[in-house]
Structure formats: C-alpha cells, structure tokens
Coordinates of C-alpha atoms in Angstrom, one line a residue:
M1 CA 82.9 117.5 79.9
F2 CA 81.0 118.7 76.8
Q3 CA 77.7 120.6 76.9
G4 CA 75.3 121.9 74.3
N5 CA 74.2 120.6 70.9
G6 CA 75.6 120.1 67.4
T7 CA 79.4 120.0 67.4
G8 CA 79.6 119.6 71.2
D9 CA 77.4 116.5 71.1
R10 CA 79.4 115.0 68.3
H11 CA 82.6 115.6 70.2
A12 CA 81.0 113.9 73.3
A13 CA 80.1 110.9 71.2
V14 CA 83.6 110.7 69.7
L15 CA 85.1 110.9 73.2
A16 CA 82.8 108.2 74.6
G17 CA 83.6 105.9 71.7
A18 CA 87.3 106.6 72.2
L19 CA 87.1 105.7 75.9
V20 CA 85.3 102.4 75.1
A21 CA 87.9 101.6 72.5
F22 CA 90.7 102.4 74.9
C23 CA 89.3 100.2 77.6
A24 CA 88.8 97.4 75.2
A25 CA 92.4 97.8 74.0
M26 CA 93.6 97.6 77.6
G27 CA 91.5 94.5 78.2
Q28 CA 89.4 96.3 80.7
A29 CA 85.8 95.7 81.5
A30 CA 83.3 98.6 81.1
I31 CA 82.3 100.2 84.4
V32 CA 78.5 100.7 84.3
F33 CA 76.0 101.9 87.0
H34 CA 72.3 101.8 86.8
D35 CA 70.1 104.2 88.7
Q36 CA 68.2 101.9 91.0
T37 CA 66.6 104.6 93.2
A38 CA 63.0 104.3 91.8
E39 CA 62.9 100.6 92.3
S40 CA 64.5 100.6 95.8
G41 CA 61.4 101.8 97.7
I42 CA 63.5 104.4 99.5
A43 CA 61.4 107.6 100.1
F44 CA 63.9 109.5 102.2
V45 CA 64.4 113.2 101.2
H46 CA 67.3 115.2 102.7
S47 CA 66.8 118.6 104.3
D48 CA 69.5 121.1 105.1
G49 CA 67.3 122.6 107.8
G50 CA 67.4 126.0 106.3
C51 CA 65.0 128.7 105.3
E52 CA 67.2 131.0 103.3
K53 CA 69.1 132.3 106.3
K54 CA 72.4 130.9 104.9
Y55 CA 73.6 129.3 108.1
I56 CA 77.0 127.7 107.4
M57 CA 76.1 124.2 108.4
E58 CA 73.4 123.9 105.7
N59 CA 75.8 123.6 102.8
V60 CA 77.9 120.8 104.4
S61 CA 75.1 118.4 105.5
A62 CA 75.5 115.4 105.4
G63 CA 77.1 112.0 105.4
L64 CA 75.5 108.5 105.5
T65 CA 76.4 105.0 106.5
L66 CA 76.1 101.5 105.0
L67 CA 76.0 98.8 107.7
D68 CA 74.5 95.4 108.4
Y69 CA 72.9 96.4 111.6
D70 CA 71.0 93.1 112.2
N71 CA 73.8 90.7 111.0
D72 CA 71.5 89.1 108.3
G73 CA 74.2 89.3 105.6
L74 CA 72.5 92.2 103.8
V75 CA 73.9 95.8 103.9
D76 CA 71.4 98.3 105.2
I77 CA 71.3 102.2 104.7
Y78 CA 71.2 105.0 107.3
F79 CA 70.7 108.5 106.0
L80 CA 71.4 111.7 108.0
T81 CA 69.5 114.9 107.6
G82 CA 69.4 118.4 109.0
T83 CA 66.5 119.3 111.2
P84 CA 65.1 123.0 111.1
L85 CA 67.5 125.6 112.4
K86 CA 66.8 128.7 114.4
G87 CA 64.1 130.9 112.9
C88 CA 62.9 128.2 110.5
P89 CA 59.5 126.5 110.8
P90 CA 59.6 123.4 113.0
N91 CA 59.0 120.1 111.2
P92 CA 59.0 116.9 113.3
K93 CA 58.9 114.8 110.2
I94 CA 62.4 115.7 109.3
R95 CA 64.7 113.1 110.9
N96 CA 67.4 110.6 110.1
A97 CA 66.1 107.4 108.4
L98 CA 67.1 103.7 108.6
Y99 CA 66.3 101.4 105.7
H100 CA 66.4 97.7 106.0
N101 CA 67.7 95.7 103.0
E102 CA 65.1 93.1 102.2
G103 CA 67.1 91.7 99.2
N104 CA 66.4 92.0 95.5
W105 CA 67.0 95.8 95.7
R106 CA 64.0 96.5 98.0
F107 CA 64.5 98.5 101.2
T108 CA 62.0 99.1 104.0
D109 CA 61.9 102.1 106.3
V110 CA 62.4 100.8 109.8
T111 CA 63.2 104.1 111.4
E112 CA 60.4 104.1 113.9
K113 CA 61.0 100.6 115.1
S114 CA 64.7 101.0 115.4
G115 CA 64.7 104.2 117.4
L116 CA 67.2 105.9 115.1
G117 CA 65.0 108.8 114.0
D118 CA 67.3 111.3 115.6
G119 CA 66.0 114.8 115.6
G120 CA 69.4 116.5 115.8
Y121 CA 71.2 118.2 113.0
G122 CA 73.0 115.5 111.1
L123 CA 76.5 116.1 109.7
G124 CA 78.9 113.2 110.3
V125 CA 78.5 109.5 111.3
A126 CA 80.8 106.6 112.4
V127 CA 79.8 103.0 112.9
G128 CA 81.6 100.5 115.1
D129 CA 81.1 97.9 117.8
Y130 CA 82.3 100.0 120.8
D131 CA 81.3 97.4 123.4
N132 CA 82.3 94.3 121.5
D133 CA 79.0 92.5 121.6
G134 CA 79.0 91.7 118.0
F135 CA 76.5 94.3 116.8
L136 CA 77.4 97.6 115.2
D137 CA 76.7 100.8 117.1
I138 CA 76.2 104.3 115.6
F139 CA 77.8 107.7 116.6
L140 CA 76.3 110.9 115.2
N141 CA 78.6 113.9 115.0
N142 CA 75.8 116.5 114.8
Y143 CA 75.8 120.2 115.0
G144 CA 74.8 120.5 118.6
P145 CA 74.4 117.5 120.8
K146 CA 76.2 114.4 119.6
K147 CA 74.5 111.0 119.9
L148 CA 75.8 107.5 120.6
F149 CA 73.2 104.8 119.8
H150 CA 73.8 101.3 121.2
N151 CA 72.6 98.4 119.0
N152 CA 70.5 96.1 121.2
G153 CA 70.8 93.2 118.8
D154 CA 67.1 92.9 118.2
G155 CA 66.7 95.6 115.5
T156 CA 66.4 98.4 118.0
F157 CA 68.9 101.1 119.3
T158 CA 69.1 103.0 122.6
D159 CA 70.5 106.5 123.0
V160 CA 73.4 105.9 125.5
T161 CA 75.2 109.3 124.9
E162 CA 75.1 110.5 128.5
K163 CA 75.7 107.1 130.0
A164 CA 78.8 106.7 127.8
G165 CA 80.2 110.1 128.8
L166 CA 79.8 111.6 125.4
G167 CA 77.3 114.3 126.2
G168 CA 78.0 118.0 126.5
D169 CA 79.7 118.5 123.1
L170 CA 77.7 121.2 121.4
K171 CA 80.2 122.1 118.7
M172 CA 79.6 121.8 115.0
G173 CA 80.4 118.3 114.0
A174 CA 82.1 116.9 110.9
G175 CA 83.7 113.5 110.2
A176 CA 84.2 110.9 113.0
C177 CA 85.9 107.6 113.3
F178 CA 86.0 104.6 115.6
F179 CA 89.5 103.1 115.9
D180 CA 91.7 101.3 118.4
M181 CA 94.4 103.8 119.2
D182 CA 96.2 101.8 121.9
K183 CA 95.6 98.2 120.7
D184 CA 93.6 97.2 123.8
G185 CA 90.8 95.7 121.8
Y186 CA 88.3 98.5 122.4
L187 CA 87.3 101.1 119.8
D188 CA 88.2 104.7 120.7
L189 CA 86.5 107.7 119.0
Y190 CA 87.9 110.7 117.1
V191 CA 85.5 113.5 116.7
A192 CA 86.3 116.2 114.1
H193 CA 84.8 119.7 114.4
Y194 CA 84.2 122.2 111.6
V195 CA 84.1 125.9 112.8
Q196 CA 83.1 127.9 115.8
F197 CA 79.6 129.0 115.1
S198 CA 76.9 130.9 117.1
Y199 CA 73.7 132.4 115.9
D200 CA 74.6 135.8 117.3
K201 CA 77.7 135.9 115.1
H202 CA 76.1 134.7 111.9
F203 CA 76.1 137.1 109.0
I204 CA 75.2 136.9 105.3
H205 CA 77.6 138.1 102.6
T206 CA 76.6 139.0 99.1
M207 CA 78.2 138.4 95.7
R208 CA 76.9 140.5 92.8
G209 CA 74.0 141.4 95.1
V210 CA 73.1 137.8 95.7
P211 CA 73.3 136.3 99.3
I212 CA 75.7 133.5 99.7
Y213 CA 77.0 131.0 102.3
M214 CA 80.1 132.0 104.2
G215 CA 82.7 129.6 105.3
P216 CA 86.3 129.5 106.5
P217 CA 88.1 131.8 107.1
Y218 CA 85.0 133.9 108.1
Y219 CA 84.5 131.7 111.2
P220 CA 87.4 130.5 113.5
G221 CA 88.4 126.8 113.3
E222 CA 88.0 124.4 116.1
E223 CA 90.0 121.9 118.2
H224 CA 89.0 118.3 117.6
S225 CA 88.3 115.7 120.3
L226 CA 89.6 112.2 121.1
Y227 CA 87.8 109.9 123.5
H228 CA 89.3 106.8 125.0
N229 CA 87.1 103.7 125.4
N230 CA 87.4 102.5 129.0
G231 CA 86.1 99.1 128.2
D232 CA 83.1 99.3 130.4
G233 CA 80.7 101.2 128.0
T234 CA 82.1 104.6 128.8
F235 CA 84.5 107.0 127.2
T236 CA 87.0 109.5 128.6
D237 CA 88.0 112.7 126.8
I238 CA 91.8 112.5 126.4
S239 CA 92.2 115.2 123.8
R240 CA 94.8 117.1 125.7
E241 CA 97.0 114.3 127.0
S242 CA 96.9 112.6 123.6
G243 CA 98.3 115.6 121.8
I244 CA 95.2 116.3 119.8
A245 CA 94.1 119.5 121.6
G246 CA 95.7 122.8 120.8
H247 CA 95.6 122.2 117.0
I248 CA 92.9 124.2 115.2
G249 CA 91.4 122.9 112.0
N250 CA 88.2 123.2 110.0
G251 CA 87.5 119.4 110.0
M252 CA 85.4 117.8 107.3
G253 CA 85.9 114.2 106.2
M254 CA 88.4 111.8 107.8
V255 CA 89.7 108.3 107.9
C256 CA 91.9 106.2 110.2
C257 CA 94.5 103.7 108.9
D258 CA 98.1 102.5 109.3
Y259 CA 99.8 104.4 106.6
D260 CA 103.4 103.7 107.7
N261 CA 102.9 100.0 108.3
D262 CA 104.1 100.1 111.9
G263 CA 101.2 98.2 113.4
D264 CA 99.2 101.1 114.9
T265 CA 96.4 103.2 113.5
D266 CA 97.0 106.8 112.4
I267 CA 94.4 109.6 111.8
F268 CA 93.9 111.6 108.6
V269 CA 91.6 114.6 108.6
A270 CA 90.6 116.8 105.6
N271 CA 90.5 120.4 106.7
D272 CA 88.5 123.1 104.8
M273 CA 90.8 126.0 103.9
G274 CA 93.8 124.9 106.0
G275 CA 96.5 122.2 106.1
N276 CA 95.1 118.7 106.4
F277 CA 96.0 116.8 109.6
L278 CA 98.0 113.6 109.8
W279 CA 98.1 112.4 113.3
D280 CA 100.9 109.9 113.6
N281 CA 100.3 107.3 116.4
D282 CA 103.2 106.2 118.7
G283 CA 101.3 103.0 119.3
K284 CA 100.3 104.0 122.8
G285 CA 97.6 106.6 121.9
H286 CA 99.8 109.7 121.8
F287 CA 99.8 111.6 118.5
T288 CA 102.1 113.9 116.6
E289 CA 100.7 116.1 113.8
K290 CA 102.8 115.4 110.7
G291 CA 100.6 116.8 107.9
L292 CA 103.3 119.2 106.7
L293 CA 106.2 116.8 107.2
S294 CA 104.5 114.0 105.3
G295 CA 103.3 116.1 102.4
F296 CA 99.6 115.5 103.2
A297 CA 98.8 119.0 104.5
Y298 CA 99.0 120.8 101.1
D299 CA 99.1 120.0 97.4
L300 CA 102.2 119.8 95.2
N301 CA 102.4 123.5 94.9
G302 CA 102.1 124.0 98.7
E303 CA 98.6 125.3 98.4
E304 CA 95.9 124.7 101.0
H305 CA 92.6 123.3 99.7
G306 CA 89.0 123.5 100.7
S307 CA 89.3 119.8 101.5
M308 CA 86.1 117.9 101.9
G309 CA 86.3 114.1 101.9
V310 CA 89.2 111.6 102.3
D311 CA 89.5 107.9 101.5
C312 CA 92.4 105.5 101.4
G313 CA 93.3 102.5 99.3
D314 CA 96.3 101.0 97.5
Y315 CA 95.7 102.2 93.9
D316 CA 99.1 101.0 92.6
N317 CA 99.3 97.7 94.3
D318 CA 102.6 98.3 96.0
G319 CA 101.4 97.3 99.4
R320 CA 101.2 100.8 100.7
I321 CA 97.9 102.7 101.4
D322 CA 97.4 105.8 99.4
F323 CA 94.9 108.7 99.9
Y324 CA 92.4 110.7 97.8
V325 CA 91.1 114.1 99.0
T326 CA 88.2 115.9 97.4
S327 CA 88.1 119.7 97.3
Y328 CA 86.4 123.0 96.3
Q329 CA 85.7 124.5 92.9
G330 CA 88.8 125.6 91.1
Q331 CA 91.0 123.0 92.9
F332 CA 91.7 119.5 91.7
A333 CA 90.8 116.6 94.0
T334 CA 94.2 115.3 95.1
L335 CA 95.7 111.8 94.9
F336 CA 98.5 111.3 97.4
Q337 CA 100.8 108.3 96.7
N338 CA 102.3 106.6 99.7
T339 CA 106.0 106.4 98.8
G340 CA 107.1 104.8 102.1
G341 CA 109.1 106.3 104.9
G342 CA 106.1 108.4 106.0
I343 CA 106.0 110.4 102.8
L344 CA 102.9 111.1 100.7
E345 CA 103.4 112.6 97.3
D346 CA 100.8 114.5 95.2
V347 CA 100.6 112.6 92.0
T348 CA 97.3 114.0 90.8
L349 CA 98.5 115.5 87.5
V350 CA 100.8 112.7 86.4
T351 CA 98.2 110.0 87.1
G352 CA 95.1 111.8 85.7
A353 CA 93.4 111.3 89.1
G354 CA 92.1 114.8 89.1
E355 CA 90.4 114.7 85.7
G356 CA 86.9 116.3 85.8
T357 CA 87.3 117.5 89.4
F358 CA 88.5 121.1 88.8
T359 CA 85.1 122.7 88.0
P360 CA 82.7 121.2 90.5
V361 CA 82.9 121.0 94.2
T362 CA 83.8 117.4 95.1
W363 CA 82.7 115.6 98.3
G364 CA 82.2 111.9 99.0
N365 CA 84.7 109.6 97.4
S366 CA 86.4 106.2 97.5
I367 CA 89.4 104.4 96.1
V368 CA 87.6 101.2 95.1
D369 CA 87.8 98.5 92.5
L370 CA 84.5 99.0 90.5
D371 CA 85.2 96.4 87.8
N372 CA 87.1 93.7 89.8
D373 CA 90.1 93.9 87.6
G374 CA 92.6 94.1 90.5
F375 CA 93.1 97.8 90.3
R376 CA 91.3 100.3 92.4
D377 CA 89.3 103.0 90.6
I378 CA 88.1 106.4 92.0
F379 CA 84.5 107.6 92.4
V380 CA 83.8 111.2 93.2
A381 CA 80.4 112.8 94.3
C382 CA 80.0 116.3 93.0
G383 CA 77.7 119.3 93.6
H384 CA 78.1 123.0 94.5
L385 CA 77.4 124.2 98.1
Q386 CA 76.1 127.6 96.9
T387 CA 72.4 127.0 95.9
N388 CA 72.4 130.1 93.7
I389 CA 75.9 129.8 92.2
E390 CA 74.6 130.3 88.6
L391 CA 73.5 133.8 89.5
W392 CA 77.0 135.1 90.3
N393 CA 79.5 132.6 88.9
D394 CA 79.9 131.9 85.2
V395 CA 81.4 128.4 85.7
G396 CA 79.9 126.7 88.7
T397 CA 76.5 124.9 88.8
Y398 CA 74.6 123.8 91.9
K399 CA 73.7 120.4 90.4
N400 CA 76.4 118.2 88.8
T401 CA 76.8 114.7 87.5
N402 CA 79.3 112.5 89.5
L403 CA 82.6 111.1 88.3
V404 CA 84.1 107.6 87.7
L405 CA 87.9 107.5 87.1
Q406 CA 88.9 104.1 85.9
N407 CA 92.3 102.7 86.8
T408 CA 94.1 101.5 83.7
G409 CA 96.5 99.4 85.7
N410 CA 99.6 101.3 84.7
G411 CA 99.4 104.1 87.2
K412 CA 97.0 106.2 85.2
F413 CA 93.3 107.0 85.5
V414 CA 90.8 107.7 82.7
N415 CA 87.5 109.6 83.2
V416 CA 84.9 107.2 81.9
S417 CA 81.9 109.0 83.5
D418 CA 80.2 109.6 80.1
T419 CA 80.1 105.9 79.3
A420 CA 79.4 104.6 82.8
G421 CA 75.6 104.1 82.4
D422 CA 72.5 106.0 83.3
G423 CA 73.5 106.1 87.0
L424 CA 76.2 108.7 86.0
K425 CA 73.7 110.8 84.2
V426 CA 71.9 111.8 87.4
K427 CA 72.5 115.4 88.2
E428 CA 72.1 116.6 91.8
S429 CA 74.2 118.4 94.4
S430 CA 75.7 115.4 96.1
R431 CA 77.4 115.2 99.5
G432 CA 78.2 111.9 101.3
A433 CA 78.8 108.7 99.3
A434 CA 79.1 105.1 100.6
F435 CA 80.2 101.9 98.9
D436 CA 79.2 98.3 99.6
D437 CA 77.8 95.3 97.8
L438 CA 74.1 95.8 98.4
D439 CA 72.9 92.7 96.5
N440 CA 75.8 90.3 97.3
D441 CA 76.7 89.7 93.6
G442 CA 80.4 90.5 94.1
K443 CA 80.3 94.0 92.7
V444 CA 80.5 97.2 94.8
D445 CA 77.4 99.4 94.6
I446 CA 77.1 103.0 95.6
V447 CA 74.6 105.1 97.7
I448 CA 74.8 108.9 97.4
L449 CA 73.2 111.4 99.8
N450 CA 72.1 114.4 97.7
S451 CA 71.4 117.8 99.4
R452 CA 67.8 118.9 99.6
T453 CA 66.4 115.9 97.7
K454 CA 66.2 112.1 97.4
P455 CA 69.4 110.0 97.4
T456 CA 70.8 108.1 94.4
I457 CA 71.1 104.3 94.6
L458 CA 73.5 103.0 92.1
R459 CA 73.6 99.3 91.1
N460 CA 76.9 98.1 89.7
A461 CA 75.9 96.7 86.4
S462 CA 79.4 96.5 85.0
T463 CA 80.0 93.9 82.3
G464 CA 83.0 91.6 81.8
Q465 CA 83.8 91.7 85.5
G466 CA 86.8 89.9 86.8
N467 CA 86.8 87.4 89.7
W468 CA 86.6 88.6 93.2
L469 CA 86.8 87.9 96.9
Q470 CA 85.0 89.6 99.8
V471 CA 86.5 89.2 103.3
E472 CA 84.8 89.8 106.7
L473 CA 87.2 89.7 109.7
H474 CA 86.0 88.5 113.1
G475 CA 88.4 89.3 115.9
K476 CA 88.4 87.8 119.4
V477 CA 87.8 91.1 121.2
N478 CA 87.5 93.7 118.5
K479 CA 84.7 91.8 116.9
F480 CA 84.7 93.4 113.4
G481 CA 88.5 93.6 113.2
V482 CA 88.6 97.4 112.8
G483 CA 92.2 98.4 112.1
S484 CA 93.1 94.9 110.9
Q485 CA 94.7 94.4 107.5
A486 CA 94.2 91.6 105.0
R487 CA 96.6 90.8 102.1
V488 CA 95.4 88.6 99.3
Y489 CA 97.9 86.8 97.2
A490 CA 96.8 85.4 93.8
G491 CA 99.5 84.6 91.3
D492 CA 101.2 87.8 90.3
L493 CA 98.8 89.9 92.3
M494 CA 99.1 91.2 95.9
L495 CA 96.2 93.3 97.3
I496 CA 96.0 95.0 100.6
D497 CA 93.0 96.4 102.5
E498 CA 92.1 97.5 106.0
V499 CA 88.9 97.6 108.0
H500 CA 87.7 101.2 108.7
A501 CA 84.9 102.6 110.8
G502 CA 84.4 106.1 109.3
R503 CA 85.7 107.4 106.0
G504 CA 85.0 109.5 102.9
Y505 CA 82.9 112.6 103.4
Q506 CA 81.5 112.4 106.9
S507 CA 80.4 108.9 106.2
S508 CA 81.0 105.3 107.3
Y509 CA 81.0 102.1 105.2
G510 CA 83.1 99.1 104.3
M511 CA 83.2 96.6 107.1
R512 CA 83.7 94.0 104.3
L513 CA 86.9 94.1 102.4
Y514 CA 86.7 93.9 98.6
F515 CA 89.3 92.5 96.3
G516 CA 89.0 92.3 92.6
L517 CA 91.1 89.6 91.1
G518 CA 90.8 90.1 87.3
K519 CA 91.3 86.8 85.4
R520 CA 93.0 85.1 88.3
D521 CA 90.9 82.1 89.3
A522 CA 92.9 80.9 92.3
I523 CA 93.9 82.4 95.6
D524 CA 97.2 81.3 97.0
R525 CA 96.7 82.7 100.5
V526 CA 95.2 85.5 102.6
E527 CA 97.4 87.0 105.3
V528 CA 95.6 88.9 108.1
R529 CA 97.4 91.2 110.5
W530 CA 95.0 91.4 113.4
M531 CA 94.8 94.8 115.1
G532 CA 97.1 94.6 118.2
G533 CA 97.9 91.0 117.5
K534 CA 99.7 88.5 115.4
T535 CA 99.6 87.8 111.6
E536 CA 97.8 84.6 110.5
V537 CA 97.8 82.9 107.1
F538 CA 94.6 81.4 105.7
G539 CA 94.5 79.0 102.7
D540 CA 92.0 77.0 100.7
I541 CA 90.0 80.0 99.8
K542 CA 88.0 80.0 96.6
V543 CA 87.3 82.9 94.3
N544 CA 83.9 84.6 93.8
R545 CA 82.6 84.3 97.3
R546 CA 82.4 86.1 100.7
V547 CA 84.4 84.5 103.5
T548 CA 84.6 85.2 107.2
L549 CA 88.1 84.8 108.7
S550 CA 88.2 84.5 112.5
E551 CA 91.1 85.4 114.7
G552 CA 92.9 82.3 116.0
T553 CA 91.7 79.9 113.2
G554 CA 94.5 80.6 110.8
K555 CA 98.2 79.5 110.8
E556 CA 100.4 81.9 112.6
K557 CA 102.9 83.5 110.3
S558 CA 106.5 83.0 111.5

C-alpha cells in the first residue's frame, strides 16, 4: 500500500491501473463498494466503555449481526457496544441498537420497541432459532452477564436468560455459535471466553512511556462452555462431559461447520496468542480437540498467532470447506486449505491470501463471492487495538482502510482494495464485519462495526456481475437449516455452502446461502444435505433469484 505524494502517488496509480487491466484480462468483473453510511439513516456510534483506564475488553469490542428478525424478506442490523466500565462515568444512552431495514437503503432505529437495548458490555453475538418457532433469537456473549433474547414474533424480544438456564456466566465473552451438535433438531450453544479478568488484577503497562493495553499472556486464558438444548426452552451445561472443559484458550472469533464431511458439525475457535481449537465431533456431541493434528492450530512455520476472526468457505471449488483466520500486526492473516482427510494446510503465501494483512491488525472477515463470478473472494476488516499506537510504534496506525482480495479463479488472490470504490477508502479502526444482501439485488453487501465511532455500510456496486442464486433452507424441525449444506450444480461449476449461526469476528450473519454463477445461465440441480437427515435434490431452479427450499419437498437422493 503506497502513501505520500509525488512518486508514491504515481506508483499507486500505476498499480491501480495494472490491477484493473489484470482483472479485465482474466475476464473478471471489477469489485466496487460504495460507502452508503450517510444515506442509511443509521446514527449508532460504538463505545468501548472506557475512560483511559486501559481495561483489556475495550480493545476487542465488538461484533454485530445481520438478521431478518421479522421475516419480511429484508435483512436488518443489530450493533453491539460496550457500556461504561468500572470507574467510568455512567451513561444510560450507551446500549446495543437494532435497525430495521425499510428497503431502499433506509434503516430505522427500533431498539426501544424491540427490547434489545441491552445495557451489558457487548463482545460477541450469535443468532439462531433455539426453540424452532420460526423466528431468530439472539444470544449475547458479553463481558459479565450473558443474555438470551427470545424473539416473540411481533417485533419484540424478551430476556429469557435465567429461564433458559444460561444465567450465572460472568466470564469475559468472545465469539459464540448456535449449532446442532447431536442432530436432534435443536440448536445447542458454544460460548467462547477470552481471558480471566478482574478489576483488582488490572494493571497498565507502558511502551516508550505511553500507557498501552495488555493482553494475553498477561492474563490467564479461560475454559470455554458448551450448552445442550433440552428441547423445552432450556439449556444444560455439558462442558465437562462433552470434552470441552479442561482446555484453556483465549477465545476470539469462531465458526461451526462440517469440515470433514462426515455429517456432523465441528467447532473452530480462533485463540489469541495460543493454538487455535478444532473440536472434532463424534456425531453424538462428544468432542476431541484436533487443532494441532489437523494443522489448524498454528501457521505453516508452527507459530501461534494473535488470532482474531475465523470464517469458512470453499475458495477453490473442490467441495471442501476452507478457513481464513485474521491476526495481529506483524502476522499474515492465514488461509487454511482443506486437503481432505481432516488436514488443513496453510496456503497463505502461495495463494496471495495474506497480501496487505501483515502491517495492520485484522479482525472481521469472510470468504465470500463479491462479484458473482463463481469464486469466493476475501474481505478483511482492519484497525489497530492500541489507540495510541503511532506514539510508540513506527509502523502501526490506529485507523486503517479495509481489504478486498479478489479470487482470480486459479487458486490465487489479488489485492484490489485500491480500485474497489470509495467504500474501501474509509479509514477507521474496524472490528466485526457482517455480510448479506441488504437490498435484495443479488450482490453481497457489508456492514462493519468500527471502534469508538459510527459503523460503515457498504453497498456492493460491482459492475459486470455474473449470474447468481440465493438459497434459504427451511427444515422441518431446525427451521433455518443451521448445519445443513447445499451444493449447486451449474454446467462445469459445483459450489458448496453451509448455514452457520455465528462466524467471523464475534459476529453472526448469513442465514441465506450465496452462490455466484459467472456466465452460467442455467442451474442443473441443487442438492441439500439436511442437518441430521437425508439428502434431497431440487430441480427447475432459475438463476438470479432467491429461493426457499423446504425439507421434504425435494426428491430424495439415492
């Protein structure tokens, strides 16, 4: 990335022109995002809850979620924030905020009406229909008391934390996921924790005489928690009997998916300054930690990272789900290729998937097709966690622009951030990022939570887009099909995706499945492997539309 004037600017212009020419030569559409924040009507401003006391939770807040909470076909936005911490002036106006999507890129603050103005300290969030009533519920993995909000189906939510058996957890939260660990049709809940923190053990370190935030390893890590859904609106803590307890990790982002294609859902947790967790599911809800054996725990050189967010997707269209993990300054964000047989290989350098990620701290991310050409690209949210980094570090900057890495279709990525529109010119200190089609035009848009300021709303304005298909799954019991997989066959193209309920950096998004088809104008079939059930084949599906596929209405695959 070039900075400065004169020669530097000319070099940047040459680079931008070269990237455009390269994409044109490859027959690729240009990826372009417009900053839609000012037009959106969104007035939310994030707070880290601090007052220069440098509490560790300040610099890791927060995630966000995109969800259609009222089932009107438009994706809404729920932002998390950090309410004032000990010793800081109280401010009841600082609270989480829900924005209803009115269409045409206008959003209305419905926090008061919805009952979602939580006054806790927001870190992670997961969204899923835990009681299978057809409406999405929200779990907040806060610092301090966690919260479960039941969606009443009328635009309002009720705090059912104690009733559900999820009260009493006062640990520092991180990512969280709903998933069906035992294939009984009910969504269970994995709750990651960050570090063991208490105000009486808090201290401030200095660098070149400047106070800075402390993190791992200055605070001990934590065990994580797993809760089984009893099917009656309550959960039971089964951390110990499931094999989760006893493992210490500094949890950050996480995602659950079936990486080994054995029909059950596994758990991936990004740990800050420690080996990442891969919890392999035996299909009955007992887990074995295989981060080291699989290759997911460390990078190619065996080095641990300050891992932040993790997302999954099939970047090379080989039918296996790959993983992308963001990291700290001085470490590349890492692309793990799923080679089969339970092995994940660090291919960051050979694919170019780490380009631009070494200097900033990287957070929210996704492996997502931004130009609908049939190949998944990578988006990375950037921003340092030290608010005063420029005073004691010659390289880092607190505010950064974000990154778009375009998939060239031959196993390589190219950094096209400089040519990706005014939306990629925004410079903030970003944290969570979420990805969905906010205007139902077939292109994936992006919402980014920025620390200590307003969010960034990015409209996908890419030109020369390919054809596309969006799929919503409707299960018989598991209403939103969490954990189910869809495979789309269109000529020479086969694409796979899976429904997740928690992903990226402490965020949740993507109940719809997105498939870019490039120039292919016909779909041969869609195969759906329902979570805990059979595989069905659906035909007569047209391109460039959103479809709902219901369990039991397809032709069972023999």
